Amino acid sequence: MPPDPTRSAPAPFDAVLFDMDGTLVDTEGLWWEATADVAAGLGRELGPSDLPHVLGRTVHDTACHLAPDDVARVSDRLTDSFADRIRKGVRVVPGARELLRALTASAVPTALVSASPRSIVELVLPSLGHRFEVVVAAEDTARGKPYPDPYLEAARLLETDPRRCVALEDSPTGVAAATTAGCDVLVVSVEVGLPALADVIRRKGRS
């Protein structure tokens, strides 16, 4: 039997940092639907120009985009609308559970770095069946993605250098945040799924 590359040599990174929506779980569509419903209640119809203000952004940022004069109320409506959809069940992205299990087996620390509020994160976590050493949610930093703050905070809590971390992201907003923080970034998609740990190690080794 060939040696397992995840065990035969130490990983060339200190930790793996995961985005949540659209990376580990297929919830970006649910977030868009929730936002579209709230926008409709405000007399707005979402279109392509709204994408950068919705996907990968915090509830607060999206509320500011939709209703800058009524941010608190619209934020609550967005969170409630998204939570209602999450409670009906989420699809875990193919390969996500396998990669998380492999990281645990290899003693590689993991962090969840999400633009979603903690209440949403807590609804999603049971579906992943994984204990992250660190969870950074929208409330945990003054600025959300695309600013680097969430990834810098995750690295700080893990007591490591962000340049020694790999971040998995699906959106331009998240990629910008992780890149600016200094992480090596792997761009993933719900259609293709997440890579195996051996592939993450190989891709990191080439960077």
mmCIF file of C-alpha atoms in Angstrom:
data_model
loop_
_atom_site.group_PDB
_atom_site.id
_atom_site.type_symbol
_atom_site.label_atom_id
_atom_site.label_comp_id
_atom_site.label_asym_id
_atom_site.label_seq_id
_atom_site.Cartn_x
_atom_site.Cartn_y
_atom_site.Cartn_z
ATOM 1 C CA MET A 1 0.000 0.000 0.000
ATOM 2 C CA PRO A 2 1.470 3.417 -0.919
ATOM 3 C CA PRO A 3 2.198 5.766 1.985
ATOM 4 C CA ASP A 4 -0.477 8.241 2.983
ATOM 5 C CA PRO A 5 0.920 11.693 2.054
ATOM 6 C CA THR A 6 -1.117 13.308 4.814
ATOM 7 C CA ARG A 7 0.793 11.282 7.414
ATOM 8 C CA SER A 8 4.231 10.692 5.903
ATOM 9 C CA ALA A 9 5.298 14.336 6.167
ATOM 10 C CA PRO A 10 4.115 17.378 8.087
ATOM 11 C CA ALA A 11 1.728 19.667 6.250
ATOM 12 C CA PRO A 12 3.440 22.741 4.740
ATOM 13 C CA PHE A 13 1.055 25.025 6.642
ATOM 14 C CA ASP A 14 0.019 25.644 10.239
ATOM 15 C CA ALA A 15 -3.757 25.777 9.808
ATOM 16 C CA VAL A 16 -6.600 25.691 7.303
ATOM 17 C CA LEU A 17 -9.163 28.496 7.422
ATOM 18 C CA PHE A 18 -12.583 27.868 5.899
ATOM 19 C CA ASP A 19 -15.223 30.210 4.638
ATOM 20 C CA MET A 20 -18.671 28.755 5.331
ATOM 21 C CA ASP A 21 -21.398 29.839 2.893
ATOM 22 C CA GLY A 22 -20.645 28.557 -0.589
ATOM 23 C CA THR A 23 -17.477 26.794 0.581
ATOM 24 C CA LEU A 24 -18.505 24.185 3.159
ATOM 25 C CA VAL A 25 -22.265 24.415 2.687
ATOM 26 C CA ASP A 26 -24.306 25.305 -0.372
ATOM 27 C CA THR A 27 -26.076 28.301 1.159
ATOM 28 C CA GLU A 28 -25.149 31.222 -1.097
ATOM 29 C CA GLY A 29 -28.367 30.657 -3.035
ATOM 30 C CA LEU A 30 -30.361 30.673 0.202
ATOM 31 C CA TRP A 31 -28.739 33.960 1.216
ATOM 32 C CA TRP A 32 -29.571 35.483 -2.166
ATOM 33 C CA GLU A 33 -33.187 34.290 -1.864
ATOM 34 C CA ALA A 34 -33.451 35.717 1.653
ATOM 35 C CA THR A 35 -32.035 39.038 0.492
ATOM 36 C CA ALA A 36 -34.329 39.120 -2.539
ATOM 37 C CA ASP A 37 -37.365 38.582 -0.302
ATOM 38 C CA VAL A 38 -36.367 41.399 2.029
ATOM 39 C CA ALA A 39 -35.547 43.654 -0.923
ATOM 40 C CA ALA A 40 -38.966 42.962 -2.440
ATOM 41 C CA GLY A 41 -40.557 44.102 0.809
ATOM 42 C CA LEU A 42 -38.663 47.348 0.379
ATOM 43 C CA GLY A 43 -39.921 47.733 -3.179
ATOM 44 C CA ARG A 44 -36.634 46.672 -4.773
ATOM 45 C CA GLU A 45 -35.777 43.914 -7.222
ATOM 46 C CA LEU A 46 -32.272 42.498 -7.013
ATOM 47 C CA GLY A 47 -30.169 42.276 -10.144
ATOM 48 C CA PRO A 48 -26.598 41.535 -11.226
ATOM 49 C CA SER A 49 -25.363 44.905 -9.966
ATOM 50 C CA ASP A 50 -26.349 43.858 -6.434
ATOM 51 C CA LEU A 51 -24.168 40.734 -6.408
ATOM 52 C CA PRO A 52 -21.014 42.395 -4.988
ATOM 53 C CA HIS A 53 -23.111 43.847 -2.165
ATOM 54 C CA VAL A 54 -24.736 40.528 -1.227
ATOM 55 C CA LEU A 55 -22.602 37.450 -1.884
ATOM 56 C CA GLY A 56 -19.818 37.057 0.640
ATOM 57 C CA ARG A 57 -20.882 40.177 2.526
ATOM 58 C CA THR A 58 -22.081 40.555 6.096
ATOM 59 C CA VAL A 59 -25.734 41.079 6.963
ATOM 60 C CA HIS A 60 -24.862 44.614 8.060
ATOM 61 C CA ASP A 61 -23.162 45.420 4.753
ATOM 62 C CA THR A 62 -26.097 44.079 2.755
ATOM 63 C CA ALA A 63 -28.568 45.993 4.920
ATOM 64 C CA CYS A 64 -26.559 49.179 4.354
ATOM 65 C CA HIS A 65 -26.808 48.546 0.629
ATOM 66 C CA LEU A 66 -30.556 47.920 0.694
ATOM 67 C CA ALA A 67 -31.675 50.506 3.229
ATOM 68 C CA PRO A 68 -28.961 52.834 4.541
ATOM 69 C CA ASP A 69 -31.524 54.704 6.646
ATOM 70 C CA ASP A 70 -32.975 51.589 8.291
ATOM 71 C CA VAL A 71 -29.991 49.292 8.787
ATOM 72 C CA ALA A 72 -30.902 47.745 12.150
ATOM 73 C CA ARG A 73 -34.424 46.694 11.168
ATOM 74 C CA VAL A 74 -33.389 45.413 7.751
ATOM 75 C CA SER A 75 -30.472 43.500 9.303
ATOM 76 C CA ASP A 76 -32.905 41.691 11.593
ATOM 77 C CA ARG A 77 -35.186 40.861 8.674
ATOM 78 C CA LEU A 78 -32.282 39.544 6.610
ATOM 79 C CA THR A 79 -31.041 37.350 9.459
ATOM 80 C CA ASP A 80 -34.524 35.967 10.154
ATOM 81 C CA SER A 81 -35.187 35.267 6.480
ATOM 82 C CA PHE A 82 -31.850 33.487 6.068
ATOM 83 C CA ALA A 83 -32.299 31.493 9.291
ATOM 84 C CA ASP A 84 -35.744 30.290 8.185
ATOM 85 C CA ARG A 85 -34.176 28.796 5.072
ATOM 86 C CA ILE A 86 -31.217 27.288 6.938
ATOM 87 C CA ARG A 87 -33.548 25.507 9.365
ATOM 88 C CA LYS A 88 -35.114 23.624 6.454
ATOM 89 C CA GLY A 89 -31.756 21.959 5.853
ATOM 90 C CA VAL A 90 -28.504 22.705 4.068
ATOM 91 C CA ARG A 91 -26.476 20.700 1.583
ATOM 92 C CA VAL A 92 -22.894 20.059 2.632
ATOM 93 C CA VAL A 93 -20.516 20.615 -0.278
ATOM 94 C CA PRO A 94 -19.035 17.358 -1.638
ATOM 95 C CA GLY A 95 -15.661 16.604 -0.102
ATOM 96 C CA ALA A 96 -16.156 18.963 2.855
ATOM 97 C CA ARG A 97 -16.662 16.344 5.559
ATOM 98 C CA GLU A 98 -13.855 14.210 4.140
ATOM 99 C CA LEU A 99 -11.381 17.105 4.153
ATOM 100 C CA LEU A 100 -12.356 18.108 7.686
ATOM 101 C CA ARG A 101 -11.917 14.520 8.911
ATOM 102 C CA ALA A 102 -8.506 14.282 7.235
ATOM 103 C CA LEU A 103 -7.366 17.515 8.858
ATOM 104 C CA THR A 104 -8.470 16.235 12.263
ATOM 105 C CA ALA A 105 -6.643 12.940 11.702
ATOM 106 C CA SER A 106 -3.505 14.869 10.734
ATOM 107 C CA ALA A 107 -3.801 17.206 13.757
ATOM 108 C CA VAL A 108 -4.023 20.300 11.538
ATOM 109 C CA PRO A 109 -5.924 23.114 13.295
ATOM 110 C CA THR A 110 -8.947 24.551 11.521
ATOM 111 C CA ALA A 111 -10.881 27.790 11.753
ATOM 112 C CA LEU A 112 -14.259 28.792 10.394
ATOM 113 C CA VAL A 113 -14.184 32.365 9.091
ATOM 114 C CA SER A 114 -17.689 33.421 8.120
ATOM 115 C CA ALA A 115 -19.383 36.635 7.072
ATOM 116 C CA SER A 116 -22.603 35.265 8.549
ATOM 117 C CA PRO A 117 -23.741 36.229 12.051
ATOM 118 C CA ARG A 118 -22.986 33.763 14.821
ATOM 119 C CA SER A 119 -26.651 32.786 15.079
ATOM 120 C CA ILE A 120 -26.489 31.500 11.491
ATOM 121 C CA VAL A 121 -23.127 29.809 12.037
ATOM 122 C CA GLU A 122 -24.542 27.932 15.031
ATOM 123 C CA LEU A 123 -27.411 26.659 12.880
ATOM 124 C CA VAL A 124 -25.002 25.320 10.256
ATOM 125 C CA LEU A 125 -22.272 23.788 12.439
ATOM 126 C CA PRO A 126 -24.140 20.572 13.377
ATOM 127 C CA SER A 127 -24.420 19.617 9.704
ATOM 128 C CA LEU A 128 -20.617 19.600 9.389
ATOM 129 C CA GLY A 129 -19.903 17.330 12.353
ATOM 130 C CA HIS A 130 -16.559 19.005 13.013
ATOM 131 C CA ARG A 131 -15.084 20.948 15.915
ATOM 132 C CA PHE A 132 -13.213 24.004 14.698
ATOM 133 C CA GLU A 133 -10.505 25.288 17.003
ATOM 134 C CA VAL A 134 -11.605 28.834 16.180
ATOM 135 C CA VAL A 135 -14.862 30.281 14.848
ATOM 136 C CA VAL A 136 -14.907 33.876 13.623
ATOM 137 C CA ALA A 137 -18.364 35.230 12.788
ATOM 138 C CA ALA A 138 -19.524 38.614 11.535
ATOM 139 C CA GLU A 139 -19.776 40.133 15.019
ATOM 140 C CA ASP A 140 -16.179 39.305 15.905
ATOM 141 C CA THR A 141 -14.423 41.992 13.853
ATOM 142 C CA ALA A 142 -15.132 45.657 13.245
ATOM 143 C CA ARG A 143 -14.824 45.139 9.496
ATOM 144 C CA GLY A 144 -15.954 42.113 7.531
ATOM 145 C CA LYS A 145 -14.836 40.674 4.228
ATOM 146 C CA PRO A 146 -13.448 41.963 1.819
ATOM 147 C CA TYR A 147 -11.289 43.508 4.550
ATOM 148 C CA PRO A 148 -8.659 41.118 5.944
ATOM 149 C CA ASP A 149 -9.798 41.520 9.557
ATOM 150 C CA PRO A 150 -11.689 38.185 9.904
ATOM 151 C CA TYR A 151 -8.734 36.159 8.631
ATOM 152 C CA LEU A 152 -6.252 38.129 10.701
ATOM 153 C CA GLU A 153 -8.400 37.494 13.776
ATOM 154 C CA ALA A 154 -8.582 33.761 13.057
ATOM 155 C CA ALA A 155 -4.798 33.554 12.718
ATOM 156 C CA ARG A 156 -4.353 35.562 15.918
ATOM 157 C CA LEU A 157 -6.641 33.239 17.865
ATOM 158 C CA LEU A 158 -4.800 30.227 16.451
ATOM 159 C CA GLU A 159 -1.528 31.904 17.476
ATOM 160 C CA THR A 160 -0.039 31.548 14.022
ATOM 161 C CA ASP A 161 1.079 33.731 11.133
ATOM 162 C CA PRO A 162 -1.598 34.133 8.431
ATOM 163 C CA ARG A 163 1.164 33.557 5.880
ATOM 164 C CA ARG A 164 1.375 30.017 7.284
ATOM 165 C CA CYS A 165 -2.341 29.422 6.693
ATOM 166 C CA VAL A 166 -4.348 28.134 3.754
ATOM 167 C CA ALA A 167 -7.779 29.690 3.240
ATOM 168 C CA LEU A 168 -10.567 28.068 1.233
ATOM 169 C CA GLU A 169 -12.952 30.573 -0.325
ATOM 170 C CA ASP A 170 -15.573 30.698 -3.067
ATOM 171 C CA SER A 171 -16.371 34.390 -3.593
ATOM 172 C CA PRO A 172 -14.305 37.338 -4.844
ATOM 173 C CA THR A 173 -15.117 39.111 -1.579
ATOM 174 C CA GLY A 174 -13.690 36.288 0.509
ATOM 175 C CA VAL A 175 -10.695 35.752 -1.746
ATOM 176 C CA ALA A 176 -9.819 39.441 -1.404
ATOM 177 C CA ALA A 177 -10.046 39.232 2.395
ATOM 178 C CA ALA A 178 -7.866 36.137 2.706
ATOM 179 C CA THR A 179 -5.319 37.330 0.155
ATOM 180 C CA THR A 180 -4.926 40.718 1.820
ATOM 181 C CA ALA A 181 -4.465 38.962 5.169
ATOM 182 C CA GLY A 182 -1.520 37.089 3.663
ATOM 183 C CA CYS A 183 -3.047 33.616 3.441
ATOM 184 C CA ASP A 184 -2.522 31.223 0.574
ATOM 185 C CA VAL A 185 -5.961 30.949 -1.005
ATOM 186 C CA LEU A 186 -7.598 27.992 -2.711
ATOM 187 C CA VAL A 187 -10.686 28.990 -4.670
ATOM 188 C CA VAL A 188 -13.390 26.325 -4.520
ATOM 189 C CA SER A 189 -16.932 25.913 -5.801
ATOM 190 C CA VAL A 190 -20.013 23.973 -4.788
ATOM 191 C CA GLU A 191 -20.132 22.435 -8.263
ATOM 192 C CA VAL A 192 -16.642 20.914 -8.097
ATOM 193 C CA GLY A 193 -16.486 20.342 -4.345
ATOM 194 C CA LEU A 194 -13.560 20.523 -1.955
ATOM 195 C CA PRO A 195 -10.167 18.944 -2.667
ATOM 196 C CA ALA A 196 -8.672 16.076 -0.684
ATOM 197 C CA LEU A 197 -6.025 16.956 1.897
ATOM 198 C CA ALA A 198 -3.290 15.469 -0.283
ATOM 199 C CA ASP A 199 -4.290 17.880 -3.060
ATOM 200 C CA VAL A 200 -4.270 20.836 -0.653
ATOM 201 C CA ILE A 201 -0.742 19.872 0.423
ATOM 202 C CA ARG A 202 0.452 19.521 -3.171
ATOM 203 C CA ARG A 203 -1.043 22.856 -4.217
ATOM 204 C CA LYS A 204 0.447 24.585 -1.188
ATOM 205 C CA GLY A 205 3.803 23.018 -1.955
ATOM 206 C CA ARG A 206 3.747 24.587 -5.423
ATOM 207 C CA SER A 207 2.890 28.081 -4.142
#
